Every structure is written in structure tokens, then in C-alpha cells.
Short mmCIF file of C-alpha atoms and ligand atoms in Angstrom, two decimals:
data_model
loop_
_atom_site.label_atom_id
_atom_site.label_comp_id
_atom_site.label_asym_id
_atom_site.label_seq_id
_atom_site.Cartn_x
_atom_site.Cartn_y
_atom_site.Cartn_z
CA MET A 25 -0.14 0.08 -0.26
CA GLN A 26 1.30 3.28 -1.05
CA GLN A 27 1.56 5.86 1.83
CA ILE A 28 -0.42 9.24 1.35
CA PRO A 29 2.49 11.96 1.52
CA SER A 30 2.62 14.50 4.10
CA TRP A 31 1.92 18.24 3.19
CA TRP A 32 5.13 18.91 3.82
CA GLN A 33 6.23 16.51 1.24
CA THR A 34 3.91 17.69 -1.45
CA SER A 35 4.05 21.51 -0.75
CA THR A 36 6.13 23.95 -2.32
CA ILE A 37 7.76 26.05 0.25
CA TYR A 38 8.59 29.95 -0.51
CA GLN A 39 10.75 31.30 1.41
CA ILE A 40 9.85 35.26 3.03
CA TYR A 41 12.76 37.48 3.87
CA PRO A 42 10.65 39.80 5.86
CA ARG A 43 12.79 42.52 6.06
CA SER A 44 12.04 42.87 2.40
CA PHE A 45 8.81 41.52 1.62
CA GLN A 46 5.91 43.91 2.25
CA ASP A 47 6.22 47.26 3.94
CA SER A 48 2.68 48.01 5.53
CA ASN A 49 3.83 51.26 7.97
CA GLY A 50 6.25 53.18 5.73
CA ASP A 51 9.14 52.79 7.71
CA GLY A 52 10.93 51.44 5.05
CA ILE A 53 11.08 47.63 6.37
CA GLY A 54 9.44 44.79 5.61
CA ASP A 55 6.80 43.36 8.45
CA LEU A 56 4.19 41.30 9.28
CA ARG A 57 1.04 43.02 8.42
CA GLY A 58 2.89 43.00 5.15
CA ILE A 59 2.77 39.85 4.84
CA ILE A 60 -0.52 39.19 5.99
CA ASN A 61 -1.67 41.90 3.39
CA ARG A 62 -0.04 39.37 0.36
CA LEU A 63 -1.59 36.01 1.13
CA ASP A 64 -3.84 36.29 -2.16
CA TYR A 65 -0.66 36.27 -3.64
CA PHE A 66 0.40 33.08 -2.58
CA ARG A 67 -2.69 31.19 -3.14
CA TRP A 68 -2.82 32.97 -6.66
CA LEU A 69 0.63 31.58 -7.35
CA GLY A 70 -0.25 28.13 -5.84
CA ILE A 71 2.59 28.10 -3.26
CA ASP A 72 1.35 26.09 0.35
CA THR A 73 4.05 27.17 2.49
CA LEU A 74 5.66 30.18 3.79
CA TRP A 75 9.05 30.24 5.72
CA LEU A 76 9.83 33.05 7.74
CA SER A 77 13.33 34.37 8.10
CA PRO A 78 13.53 35.16 11.95
CA VAL A 79 11.28 38.21 13.18
CA TYR A 80 12.11 38.08 17.01
CA PRO A 81 13.46 40.63 19.20
CA SER A 82 17.05 41.60 18.14
CA PRO A 83 19.45 44.30 17.59
CA MET A 84 19.99 43.49 14.01
CA ALA A 85 23.82 42.91 14.47
CA ASP A 86 22.68 39.50 11.87
CA PHE A 87 19.33 41.18 10.83
CA GLY A 88 17.80 38.68 13.38
CA TYR A 89 19.53 35.91 13.25
CA ASP A 90 21.07 37.65 16.86
CA ILE A 91 17.81 36.69 18.62
CA ALA A 92 17.09 39.01 22.12
CA ASN A 93 14.05 37.33 23.02
CA TYR A 94 12.83 33.91 21.50
CA SER A 95 9.13 34.43 22.42
CA ASP A 96 7.81 37.37 21.04
CA ILE A 97 8.18 39.54 18.08
CA ASP A 98 10.31 42.76 17.35
CA PRO A 99 8.54 45.94 16.80
CA THR A 100 10.36 46.41 13.41
CA PHE A 101 7.71 43.57 12.15
CA GLY A 102 5.16 43.94 14.45
CA THR A 103 3.36 42.21 17.45
CA LEU A 104 2.70 38.86 18.78
CA ALA A 105 -0.71 39.60 17.89
CA ASP A 106 0.01 40.29 14.87
CA MET A 107 1.84 36.72 14.56
CA ASP A 108 -1.33 34.97 15.75
CA ASP A 109 -3.16 37.14 13.23
CA LEU A 110 -0.80 35.42 10.50
CA ILE A 111 -1.12 31.88 11.70
CA ARG A 112 -4.88 32.53 11.40
CA GLU A 113 -5.77 34.05 8.15
CA ALA A 114 -2.63 31.68 6.79
CA HIS A 115 -4.41 28.50 7.85
CA GLN A 116 -8.19 29.96 6.46
CA CYS A 117 -6.47 30.20 3.37
CA ASP A 118 -4.55 26.72 3.59
CA LEU A 119 -1.09 27.85 3.92
CA LYS A 120 1.05 26.31 6.74
CA ILE A 121 3.69 28.83 8.58
CA LEU A 122 7.28 28.04 8.99
CA LEU A 123 9.55 30.12 11.41
CA ASP A 124 13.21 30.16 11.82
CA PHE A 125 14.34 28.82 15.13
CA VAL A 126 18.34 30.00 15.64
CA PRO A 127 19.47 27.53 18.25
CA ASN A 128 23.10 27.68 18.21
CA HIS A 129 23.33 31.43 19.26
CA THR A 130 21.36 34.07 20.76
CA SER A 131 22.28 37.93 20.97
CA ASP A 132 24.53 39.08 23.49
CA GLU A 133 21.77 41.28 24.51
CA HIS A 134 19.46 38.31 25.19
CA ASP A 135 18.97 38.43 28.94
CA TRP A 136 20.62 34.95 29.20
CA PHE A 137 23.82 36.26 28.04
CA LYS A 138 24.01 39.44 30.21
CA GLU A 139 23.56 36.98 33.06
CA SER A 140 26.28 35.07 32.02
CA ARG A 141 28.87 37.18 31.34
CA SER A 142 28.10 39.26 34.43
CA ASN A 143 30.35 36.83 36.56
CA ARG A 144 31.68 33.62 36.57
CA THR A 145 30.08 32.11 39.42
CA ASN A 146 26.80 32.94 37.66
CA ALA A 147 24.33 29.95 37.02
CA LYS A 148 23.66 30.96 33.63
CA ARG A 149 27.57 31.23 33.25
CA ASP A 150 27.94 27.44 31.44
CA TRP A 151 25.06 28.33 29.13
CA TYR A 152 27.71 29.67 26.61
CA ILE A 153 31.32 28.93 25.96
CA TRP A 154 33.60 30.45 28.02
CA ARG A 155 37.05 29.53 28.40
CA ASP A 156 40.27 31.03 29.70
CA PRO A 157 42.94 33.04 27.58
CA ALA A 158 45.57 30.84 25.90
CA PRO A 159 48.89 30.69 27.79
CA ASN A 160 50.21 33.56 25.51
CA GLY A 161 46.68 35.46 26.08
CA GLY A 162 45.04 34.90 23.31
CA PRO A 163 42.23 33.07 22.20
CA PRO A 164 41.57 29.43 23.48
CA ASN A 165 41.99 27.58 19.95
CA ASN A 166 42.59 28.83 16.50
CA TRP A 167 38.50 28.59 15.38
CA LEU A 168 37.70 31.49 12.45
CA ALA A 169 34.09 33.12 12.79
CA HIS A 170 32.25 32.79 9.44
CA PHE A 171 31.85 36.44 9.29
CA GLY A 172 36.05 37.00 9.86
CA GLY A 173 38.25 37.46 12.07
CA ASN A 174 38.85 34.73 14.87
CA ALA A 175 35.86 32.92 16.98
CA TRP A 176 36.62 34.39 20.50
CA ALA A 177 36.03 37.26 22.13
CA PHE A 178 37.85 38.40 24.92
CA ASP A 179 35.47 39.72 28.32
CA GLU A 180 37.46 42.54 30.36
CA GLN A 181 35.20 41.97 33.11
CA THR A 182 35.16 38.53 33.51
CA GLY A 183 38.82 38.20 32.34
CA GLN A 184 37.50 34.83 29.93
CA TYR A 185 36.92 34.72 26.24
CA TYR A 186 33.64 33.78 25.02
CA LEU A 187 32.96 31.36 21.61
CA HIS A 188 31.01 33.19 18.82
CA LEU A 189 31.10 31.03 15.34
CA PHE A 190 29.28 34.14 13.90
CA HIS A 191 29.01 37.55 14.87
CA GLU A 192 30.53 38.58 17.99
CA LYS A 193 27.32 40.02 18.91
CA GLN A 194 26.14 36.18 18.65
CA PRO A 195 27.45 34.52 21.43
CA ASP A 196 27.31 30.11 20.75
CA LEU A 197 25.16 28.73 23.39
CA ASN A 198 26.64 25.64 25.17
CA TRP A 199 24.17 22.98 23.75
CA ARG A 200 26.25 20.21 26.17
CA ASN A 201 24.30 21.69 29.03
CA PRO A 202 20.64 20.40 29.51
CA GLU A 203 19.52 23.38 31.15
CA VAL A 204 20.05 25.42 27.60
CA GLN A 205 18.13 22.20 25.67
CA GLN A 206 15.43 22.91 28.14
CA ALA A 207 15.26 26.13 27.95
CA MET A 208 15.47 26.18 24.03
CA TYR A 209 12.37 23.12 23.66
CA ASP A 210 10.61 25.60 25.63
CA VAL A 211 10.82 27.90 22.63
CA LEU A 212 9.80 25.30 20.57
CA ARG A 213 6.74 24.30 22.56
CA PHE A 214 5.80 28.49 22.55
CA TRP A 215 5.63 28.54 18.96
CA LEU A 216 3.83 25.04 18.71
CA LYS A 217 0.83 25.55 20.89
CA ARG A 218 0.64 28.95 18.70
CA GLY A 219 0.02 27.16 15.54
CA ILE A 220 3.43 27.13 13.90
CA ASP A 221 3.68 24.35 11.76
CA GLY A 222 7.43 23.64 11.57
CA PHE A 223 10.80 25.13 11.86
CA ARG A 224 13.78 25.69 9.70
CA VAL A 225 16.44 25.55 12.13
CA ASP A 226 19.56 27.89 11.68
CA VAL A 227 22.82 25.93 11.42
CA ILE A 228 21.50 22.82 13.04
CA TRP A 229 24.96 20.91 12.02
CA LEU A 230 26.72 23.28 14.10
CA LEU A 231 24.89 23.12 17.82
CA ILE A 232 27.49 20.52 19.69
CA LYS A 233 31.30 21.59 19.30
CA ASP A 234 34.30 19.24 19.92
CA GLY A 235 34.36 18.40 23.72
CA GLN A 236 37.91 19.54 24.11
CA LEU A 237 38.06 22.60 21.80
CA ARG A 238 40.43 21.43 19.72
CA ASP A 239 42.52 23.46 17.22
CA ASN A 240 41.13 22.76 13.70
CA PRO A 241 43.58 21.18 11.11
CA LEU A 242 44.94 23.46 8.46
CA ASN A 243 43.23 23.73 5.04
CA PRO A 244 46.07 22.46 2.32
CA ASP A 245 43.55 23.60 -0.70
CA TRP A 246 42.69 27.00 0.96
CA LYS A 247 44.41 29.80 -1.34
CA GLU A 248 44.35 33.87 -1.10
CA GLY A 249 40.65 35.04 -2.22
CA ASP A 250 39.20 31.80 -0.55
CA PHE A 251 36.47 32.48 1.78
CA PRO A 252 38.79 33.21 4.66
CA MET A 253 36.98 30.81 7.30
CA ASP A 254 37.26 27.89 4.48
CA ARG A 255 41.32 28.38 5.88
CA LEU A 256 40.97 25.92 8.37
CA VAL A 257 38.60 22.66 7.90
CA SER A 258 36.34 22.70 10.79
CA VAL A 259 36.62 18.85 12.18
CA TYR A 260 36.00 20.05 15.68
CA SER A 261 33.52 23.33 15.47
CA HIS A 262 31.13 21.40 13.15
CA ASP A 263 29.17 17.97 12.68
CA GLN A 264 30.19 16.42 15.82
CA PRO A 265 28.61 13.14 16.20
CA GLU A 266 26.51 14.30 19.64
CA VAL A 267 24.11 16.80 17.61
CA HIS A 268 22.23 13.98 16.09
CA GLU A 269 20.76 13.27 19.38
CA ILE A 270 19.96 16.92 20.08
CA ILE A 271 17.99 16.42 16.41
CA ARG A 272 16.41 13.35 17.53
CA GLU A 273 14.75 15.58 20.96
CA MET A 274 13.83 18.22 18.65
CA ARG A 275 12.06 16.06 15.95
CA THR A 276 10.24 14.00 19.07
CA LEU A 277 8.92 17.21 20.52
CA LEU A 278 7.65 18.17 16.90
CA ASP A 279 6.05 14.89 16.22
CA SER A 280 3.96 15.24 19.98
CA PHE A 281 1.97 18.10 18.56
CA GLY A 282 1.05 16.06 15.11
CA GLU A 283 2.42 16.26 11.78
CA ARG A 284 4.77 19.18 12.13
CA VAL A 285 7.93 19.73 9.95
CA LEU A 286 11.83 19.90 11.17
CA ILE A 287 14.21 21.71 8.45
CA GLY A 288 17.73 21.89 9.01
CA GLU A 289 20.08 23.72 7.76
CA ILE A 290 23.07 22.20 6.54
CA TYR A 291 25.96 22.79 4.39
CA LEU A 292 27.67 19.07 4.10
CA PRO A 293 28.62 16.68 1.33
CA VAL A 294 25.98 14.49 0.37
CA PRO A 295 27.18 11.29 2.36
CA ARG A 296 27.45 13.41 5.47
CA LEU A 297 24.27 15.20 5.16
CA MET A 298 22.44 12.69 4.65
CA GLN A 299 23.23 11.43 8.31
CA TYR A 300 20.58 14.19 9.51
CA TYR A 301 17.62 12.16 8.43
CA GLY A 302 18.82 9.93 11.41
CA GLU A 303 19.41 6.30 11.52
CA ASN A 304 15.38 5.33 11.55
CA LEU A 305 14.43 8.97 9.79
CA ASP A 306 14.27 10.44 13.13
CA GLU A 307 15.81 13.22 12.75
CA ALA A 308 15.38 16.26 10.23
CA HIS A 309 12.34 15.06 8.13
CA LEU A 310 14.32 17.56 5.29
CA PRO A 311 18.02 18.37 5.87
CA PHE A 312 18.45 21.44 3.44
CA ASN A 313 19.76 20.22 -0.01
CA PHE A 314 21.85 23.04 -1.23
CA GLN A 315 23.65 20.95 -3.89
CA PHE A 316 22.50 23.43 -6.52
CA ILE A 317 24.01 26.44 -4.72
CA GLY A 318 27.19 25.43 -4.58
CA LEU A 319 27.02 24.30 -8.70
CA ALA A 320 30.56 24.96 -10.21
CA GLU A 321 28.90 25.46 -13.75
CA TRP A 322 25.21 25.06 -15.00
CA ASN A 323 25.58 22.44 -17.40
CA ALA A 324 23.47 19.33 -18.08
CA GLN A 325 25.89 16.79 -16.97
CA MET A 326 26.56 18.53 -14.00
CA ILE A 327 23.08 18.77 -12.69
CA ARG A 328 22.47 15.24 -13.42
CA THR A 329 25.77 14.06 -12.19
CA CYS A 330 23.98 15.81 -9.02
CA VAL A 331 20.58 15.34 -8.95
CA ASP A 332 21.28 11.39 -9.57
CA ALA A 333 24.48 11.10 -6.91
CA TYR A 334 21.79 12.97 -4.78
CA GLU A 335 18.89 10.49 -5.17
CA THR A 336 21.18 7.21 -5.14
CA ALA A 337 22.61 8.45 -1.39
CA LEU A 338 19.01 9.07 0.13
CA PRO A 339 18.48 6.24 2.78
CA ALA A 340 14.92 4.38 2.07
CA GLY A 341 12.01 5.92 3.19
CA ALA A 342 13.99 9.88 3.34
CA TRP A 343 11.97 12.60 1.13
CA PRO A 344 14.07 14.64 -1.03
CA ASN A 345 14.08 18.38 -1.20
CA TRP A 346 15.84 21.00 -3.12
CA VAL A 347 16.97 24.71 -2.50
CA LEU A 348 17.39 27.02 -5.60
CA GLY A 349 18.11 30.21 -3.74
CA ASN A 350 18.35 31.67 -0.05
CA HIS A 351 19.13 34.64 1.59
CA ASP A 352 23.00 33.93 2.02
CA ASN A 353 23.74 33.13 -1.66
CA ALA A 354 23.96 35.59 -4.81
CA ARG A 355 20.44 34.84 -6.80
CA VAL A 356 19.83 31.87 -9.05
CA VAL A 357 19.48 34.43 -12.12
CA SER A 358 22.67 36.08 -10.81
CA ARG A 359 24.92 32.84 -10.36
CA ALA A 360 23.32 30.59 -13.61
CA GLY A 361 22.46 33.36 -16.02
CA LYS A 362 19.18 35.38 -16.97
CA GLU A 363 19.34 32.83 -19.65
CA LEU A 364 18.77 29.81 -17.59
CA ALA A 365 16.23 31.13 -15.03
CA ARG A 366 13.43 29.40 -16.44
CA VAL A 367 15.03 26.19 -17.42
CA ALA A 368 16.59 26.05 -13.72
CA GLN A 369 12.61 26.99 -12.63
CA MET A 370 11.54 23.96 -14.16
CA LEU A 371 14.16 21.91 -12.47
CA LEU A 372 13.12 23.10 -8.66
CA LEU A 373 9.75 22.05 -9.67
CA THR A 374 9.80 19.20 -11.34
CA LEU A 375 12.13 17.13 -9.49
CA ARG A 376 11.73 14.65 -6.61
CA GLY A 377 11.08 16.20 -3.18
CA THR A 378 9.76 19.21 -1.70
CA PRO A 379 11.06 22.48 -3.32
CA THR A 380 12.16 25.74 -1.67
CA CYS A 381 11.50 28.95 -3.48
CA TYR A 382 13.17 32.32 -2.56
CA TYR A 383 11.15 35.54 -2.68
CA GLY A 384 11.38 36.76 -5.95
CA ASP A 385 13.09 34.49 -7.66
CA GLU A 386 9.44 33.20 -9.53
CA LEU A 387 9.85 36.44 -11.37
CA GLY A 388 13.48 35.91 -12.34
CA MET A 389 14.92 39.01 -9.64
CA GLN A 390 18.33 39.26 -9.97
CA ASP A 391 21.04 40.62 -7.25
CA GLY A 392 20.99 44.07 -6.21
CA ILE A 393 23.73 46.80 -6.46
CA ILE A 394 24.43 48.23 -3.34
CA PRO A 395 26.61 50.79 -3.06
CA LEU A 396 29.87 50.50 -0.95
CA GLU A 397 28.79 52.84 1.36
CA MET A 398 25.14 51.10 1.89
CA ILE A 399 26.20 48.23 2.79
CA HIS A 400 24.69 46.03 5.59
CA ASP A 401 25.32 42.66 5.91
CA PRO A 402 27.60 42.29 8.95
CA ARG A 403 29.75 40.16 6.33
CA GLY A 404 29.55 42.38 3.34
CA ARG A 405 31.48 45.23 5.66
CA ASP A 406 34.74 43.84 5.68
CA ASN A 407 34.66 41.80 2.45
CA PRO A 408 32.10 44.03 0.31
CA ALA A 409 32.04 40.71 -1.91
CA ASP A 410 31.06 38.51 0.55
CA SER A 411 28.19 40.75 1.26
CA ARG A 412 24.77 39.27 1.33
CA ASP A 413 22.58 42.62 0.62
CA PRO A 414 22.67 41.76 -3.06
CA GLU A 415 20.21 39.15 -2.75
CA ARG A 416 17.88 40.68 -0.07
CA THR A 417 16.69 44.00 -2.18
CA PRO A 418 12.47 44.62 -1.60
CA MET A 419 10.51 42.15 -3.30
CA GLN A 420 9.12 43.89 -6.85
CA TRP A 421 5.55 44.09 -6.41
CA ASP A 422 4.51 47.26 -8.94
CA ALA A 423 6.18 49.82 -11.31
CA THR A 424 5.47 52.47 -8.73
CA PRO A 425 8.20 54.16 -7.00
CA ASN A 426 9.77 51.28 -4.48
CA ALA A 427 8.42 49.12 -6.77
CA GLY A 428 5.28 48.53 -3.73
CA PHE A 429 7.37 47.82 -1.09
CA SER A 430 7.45 50.75 0.94
CA PRO A 431 5.06 53.97 -0.05
CA ALA A 432 6.84 56.26 -3.08
CA HIS A 433 8.00 58.77 -0.08
CA VAL A 434 10.22 56.14 1.95
CA GLN A 435 13.88 55.02 1.50
CA PRO A 436 13.28 51.37 1.81
CA TRP A 437 16.32 49.85 4.38
CA LEU A 438 18.34 48.51 0.75
CA PRO A 439 18.10 50.34 -2.15
CA VAL A 440 15.14 48.76 -4.97
CA SER A 441 16.73 47.17 -8.15
CA ASN A 442 16.84 49.47 -11.07
CA ASP A 443 15.03 47.07 -13.29
CA TYR A 444 11.32 46.97 -11.30
CA LYS A 445 9.62 48.54 -13.45
CA THR A 446 9.46 45.92 -15.67
CA MET A 447 10.51 43.38 -13.00
CA ASN A 448 7.21 43.19 -11.23
CA VAL A 449 4.31 41.31 -9.91
CA ALA A 450 2.07 43.52 -11.66
CA VAL A 451 3.76 43.41 -15.17
CA GLN A 452 4.23 39.68 -14.98
CA ARG A 453 0.99 38.53 -14.04
CA GLU A 454 -0.54 40.26 -16.92
CA ASP A 455 1.95 38.59 -18.97
CA LYS A 456 1.20 35.38 -20.52
CA HIS A 457 4.43 34.61 -21.53
CA SER A 458 6.69 35.81 -17.74
CA MET A 459 8.44 34.03 -15.88
CA LEU A 460 5.92 34.40 -13.08
CA THR A 461 2.91 33.17 -15.15
CA LEU A 462 5.97 29.90 -15.64
CA THR A 463 6.40 29.82 -12.33
CA ARG A 464 2.78 29.75 -11.59
CA SER A 465 2.00 27.50 -14.93
CA LEU A 466 4.22 24.79 -13.04
CA LEU A 467 3.24 24.77 -9.90
CA THR A 468 -0.37 24.50 -10.87
CA LEU A 469 0.68 21.39 -12.81
CA ARG A 470 3.10 19.99 -9.87
CA LYS A 471 -0.24 20.17 -7.79
CA SER A 472 -2.31 18.49 -9.79
CA MET A 473 -0.38 15.43 -11.39
CA ALA A 474 1.13 12.73 -9.04
CA SER A 475 3.89 11.77 -11.15
CA LEU A 476 5.08 15.28 -10.24
CA HIS A 477 4.33 15.54 -6.16
CA GLN A 478 4.71 12.04 -5.73
CA GLY A 479 6.15 10.03 -8.50
CA SER A 480 9.62 8.13 -8.82
CA TYR A 481 12.48 9.78 -10.55
CA ARG A 482 14.48 8.36 -13.44
CA SER A 483 17.16 10.23 -15.35
CA LEU A 484 17.62 9.31 -19.40
CA ASP A 485 20.95 8.10 -20.79
CA ALA A 486 22.23 9.75 -24.20
CA VAL A 487 19.90 12.15 -24.65
CA SER A 488 22.72 14.76 -25.62
CA SER A 489 25.35 16.06 -23.97
CA THR A 490 23.62 19.61 -23.05
CA CYS A 491 20.27 18.17 -22.19
CA PHE A 492 18.97 16.52 -18.68
CA ALA A 493 16.02 14.68 -19.33
CA TYR A 494 13.91 12.74 -16.53
CA ILE A 495 11.25 10.39 -15.81
CA ARG A 496 8.67 11.30 -13.05
CA GLU A 497 5.96 8.09 -12.60
CA HIS A 498 3.58 7.74 -10.28
CA ALA A 499 0.76 4.99 -10.77
CA GLY A 500 0.55 4.94 -14.44
CA GLU A 501 0.88 8.42 -14.66
CA ARG A 502 3.77 9.27 -16.39
CA THR A 503 5.43 12.59 -16.96
CA LEU A 504 8.90 13.46 -19.10
CA ILE A 505 11.04 16.70 -18.30
CA VAL A 506 13.89 17.61 -20.95
CA LEU A 507 15.67 20.66 -20.22
CA ASN A 508 17.97 22.03 -22.66
CA PHE A 509 20.73 23.89 -21.25
CA SER A 510 22.56 24.99 -24.00
CA ALA A 511 21.90 28.23 -26.04
CA ASN A 512 21.92 26.46 -29.07
CA GLU A 513 18.86 24.51 -30.64
CA GLN A 514 18.96 20.17 -29.57
CA THR A 515 17.20 17.67 -31.25
CA ILE A 516 16.93 14.44 -29.32
CA SER A 517 15.88 11.15 -30.01
CA LEU A 518 14.02 9.08 -27.35
CA SER A 519 12.80 6.62 -29.97
CA ASP A 520 11.48 3.66 -27.50
CA LEU A 521 9.34 6.56 -25.57
CA ALA A 522 7.36 6.99 -28.76
CA HIS A 523 4.91 9.94 -28.53
CA GLY A 524 3.96 12.50 -26.02
CA GLN A 525 2.33 15.23 -25.50
CA ILE A 526 4.04 18.87 -24.40
CA LEU A 527 2.01 20.18 -21.40
CA LEU A 528 4.30 23.06 -20.94
CA SER A 529 7.19 24.97 -22.49
CA THR A 530 9.32 27.56 -20.43
CA GLN A 531 8.60 29.78 -23.27
CA LEU A 532 4.97 28.94 -22.99
CA ASP A 533 4.08 28.76 -26.46
CA ARG A 534 3.79 25.27 -27.37
CA GLU A 535 1.62 22.53 -26.58
CA GLY A 536 0.48 19.42 -27.73
CA LYS A 537 1.53 16.05 -29.52
CA ILE A 538 4.98 15.55 -30.47
CA ASN A 539 6.99 12.50 -32.13
CA LEU A 540 10.20 11.58 -29.52
CA SER A 541 11.99 10.00 -31.80
CA HIS A 542 12.78 13.62 -33.46
CA PHE A 543 12.17 16.24 -31.10
CA THR A 544 13.69 19.88 -31.08
CA LEU A 545 14.18 21.90 -28.47
CA ARG A 546 14.90 25.55 -28.53
CA GLY A 547 18.32 27.01 -26.94
CA PHE A 548 17.70 27.20 -23.52
CA GLU A 549 13.94 25.70 -23.55
CA GLY A 550 12.89 23.42 -21.02
CA CYS A 551 9.78 21.05 -21.59
CA LEU A 552 7.61 19.39 -19.75
CA ILE A 553 5.92 15.88 -21.58
CA ALA A 554 2.89 13.97 -20.98
CA LEU A 555 3.53 10.20 -21.93
CA PRO A 556 1.06 8.10 -22.59
CA ASN A 557 0.18 5.62 -19.09
CA ALA A 558 2.85 3.16 -18.52
C1 NOJ B 17 22.73 31.15 8.69
C2 NOJ B 17 21.76 32.17 8.23
O1 NOJ B 17 20.97 31.74 7.08
C3 NOJ B 17 22.43 33.05 8.13
O2 NOJ B 17 21.57 34.15 7.45
C4 NOJ B 17 22.92 33.76 9.68
O3 NOJ B 17 23.67 34.51 9.17
C5 NOJ B 17 23.87 32.57 10.26
N1 NOJ B 17 23.17 31.12 9.89
C6 NOJ B 17 23.96 33.00 11.54
O4 NOJ B 17 22.65 33.08 12.31
#
């Protein structure tokens, strides 16, 4: 008997970066009311799950990923009552809401940290990772922070260093302390009781550090110009075996609230990533799969190798997922190229597993250009090339000044991209051939066709060196997807499949019966083709 898939398996997740989505009160920053006002958009588009980057009270050293109180909402974004409204109104229109849970670190302005740093004997001292200086007075070990520099900050008052794997305003919690675990599980309960449908857990693979805090070894492959942190191999600061016990506990807690979803943010090679499903599939439902984000080149062979390797590595019964973009990486259009935006979108929305779509990617938004003096991102202040501001520019709703994100007289927190007059929801909604129309058509097909939302996956050999082709199949329904990653026309021959029916081309200009023994795709075209039932 085939199991009925869970909602999070058939859903498409849409990531909202709340600061940049919709400003409802004219302060230049997006907020919860803004999201509520746009709920109709998701129903129209065919999205069923929203994940919100953090909206908790925060000094915003890392734009909300530095949390000062886990059980409230930052006034910039609204109030707890607004969040309750969002959950209620979203549920009324069958949308699920996921929160970002950031358990690895708090803000240094969180009461827990204030207590912890007040003196060495404070009851919360051990809630964070404090160590004496090395014999030479320097940091206790050689670990580096993700935002540059070493990962330790010296506290004059108590004469010890505390660990911060990110910004120094983001001290790492000590997850080996059972009180920390309980306090954080209480946070999960707080939101689950309010009706939150699940969590995307920030840097879940970093939660536990080596018990002896040993030095990380040097990375022999690192060269000048590479990401500074990669100078060391994070053997002792990441992916420790004990983290799995913690994740199992989080999962048990979520499961006790019924069907909720646990998603882990994990940047690891595929074999290690797979361990986060848990030996008995009792850890993350979806360890985020960032294979496409790290891709060196967008060509058919690389993509096929990447998809096949991931599919093969999945443990039995584990549900796949695909991420094309997020708030930490250049937008897919800027990484893969404008020409490939549609092919990439067809790929994302036709592969097996839960897709995650980053706000604005449904339009083909590209990275914004941020003048040096306007850089906000802490990762970009010392290294402008590493700034994440370009992928966080305001959502482009229409052609009015500020693109409908903020009222016209307001200066948004980041500049609106200068292509907003044509690249926006209002214009693309009316255009039968737009990227937005393509996204919507793909989502509609994905929802209505069981082969797409729950079918098996099989890639096809020897199609052409620039095309990637695969078949999705469920209960006899078979769908072929062929994607041409080159600028040139390609004729393919799939003679054993005989004929098919084009349901959608990325150019949105052809449908109908075709002969698969001689089928021509235009440059950068993808086609979704119904095959006769098996
Ligand atoms: C990962 C988040 O996605 C990123 O935006 C943040 O800066 C770090 N974790 C630290 O929380």
C-alpha cells in the first residue's frame, strides 16, 4: 500500500525575508502586516508553505539571526498579536507557516547572555562557551568566525573569552548543558502551541562543538581570495556526532504536536548530509539540500550527476528536497545566468521532493547593486564581495516608485533594484509569457499531477550532451522533463518512448503532440511532456 504523503512532502516552500517583502507601515522595512496583506498572492501563485526568516526581538547585528528574546516579535515587524493573525489567516487559506529557529547562538543582548557574562559564578555562566585565554593571552583555540576574524571575543570584566562562530554579538550557546536544551525546547513548545507548522533550524549541524575544543587543522587547498573561514577545516567546530541526539529530541518534541516539519540548515557534502535524516528517519524531515547552490557550473551533465548522486545517496524512505536560492547566496539568476532562469525553475519544480523557492525568484529577480556605503550585512562590511545584501533587495510588486514595497516617499532599508519597472509582479501577472506565469503554471501542474508531486525519478541516458532528461512516474502516470542547458537548438531522439504531449514549455508558447524520436528544443528551453500511461 502506498502511503499518503504528508503536507510537507507535497508542499512548495516559499522563503520570505521579512525585512524585504512588504512594508505596511511606511518605515522602509517589511513587516508581518505586509505579509498578511499579500496572502492572496500565494494562493494565486500556488504556494502552500511560507518560511519566514527571523522576526524575533533583535538588535539586528545579523538582521534577526541575533535573537534577544525567542518568544516575542520585534517591533519593527509587528507584535505577537500580528503573528497570531498571520498564523490564523494563513491557515484559513490552507497555507502553512514555518518559523526560523536559531538555537546555536543568541544575541549578546539576550538576558541569558547578560547574566552569563555578569560574573564567573553566575548560574547561567555555563549556558555559553567561556574559556580562559591561551597561555600567551590569546584566544583559547584557532577557530575562525563565519563573518571573518577569530571566533572568540575577550570579556574584560570576567577575564575570559566567549565563543561566537558568527558575529561577536552572537555568542554560541552551550548545547552540552541540559538547562540550555530544556530552555530551547520550551521555545519550540511556545510556538508550536501557537500553531506554527514547523521550523527551519539555523545552522543545525553546528550546535555541538568538540568537548575539548581542539584546534581545527589547516586546509591545504585554501588559497588567497577563498572564503577566509575555509583557511581551516572545521573538523572540531562542526558536525559532531553528539548533535544527532539533540536533533532526535527536537524531532520527538515536534512529533508530539502532530504533523509538523523539522528542516535543518546544513551545508555538508551529500554523504554527511544524509546522516541528518537519522538512522531511523527520526531526525530532520528535510535536511536542506544545497547542491544547486554550490554548483560550479550550470550544465546538463553536472546537474544530472548532482541529482543522481543525491537520489542514490538518500536513505530508504527519506524524502528529498531542493533549494535554488536563499538569503545567504547570490540569486539563482545571478549565479546561473538570466538565460537559464526558466530552465532552473522548471528543474526545481519538477524534481522529486519538496522544493524551496526564494522570494522574488519566481519573477527572475537578480542580485541588486548596493553602493559600498550602503552595505548593511555584517559579512560584507570587511569583505564587500561577501555581502549578502544584493540578494535581499525589496520584493518588486509593481512599477510605482519603490516597486510597491514601501510608499513612494520612503527610503527602503536596501535600494530597490533598478529593473523594477518591468521586473515586477503586476507586469508579469498580465503577461502570458512571463517567468511568473511560468512559475504559476509549473506549480499548478505540480499540484495536479501525482507523477510530479509524489512520483519516482529516473534520469535518461544519452539524450544529448547539453540536455538533461528524466521521467517522473506514479501509478502509471508518466511525465518526461527535458531541459536544454545550451544556447543552441538540440534535437533529441527518445525512440523507445514514441510520442508524447507537451504540457508546458519554458517559453509558454507551445503545447500538443510530439514525436519523441525526433524532437527539437530551442536554446535554453525546457519542456514538460505527458507520456502515454505505462
Ligand atoms: C545561517 C543564516 O542563514 C544566516 O543568514 C545567518 O547569518 C547565520 N546562520 C547565523 O545565524
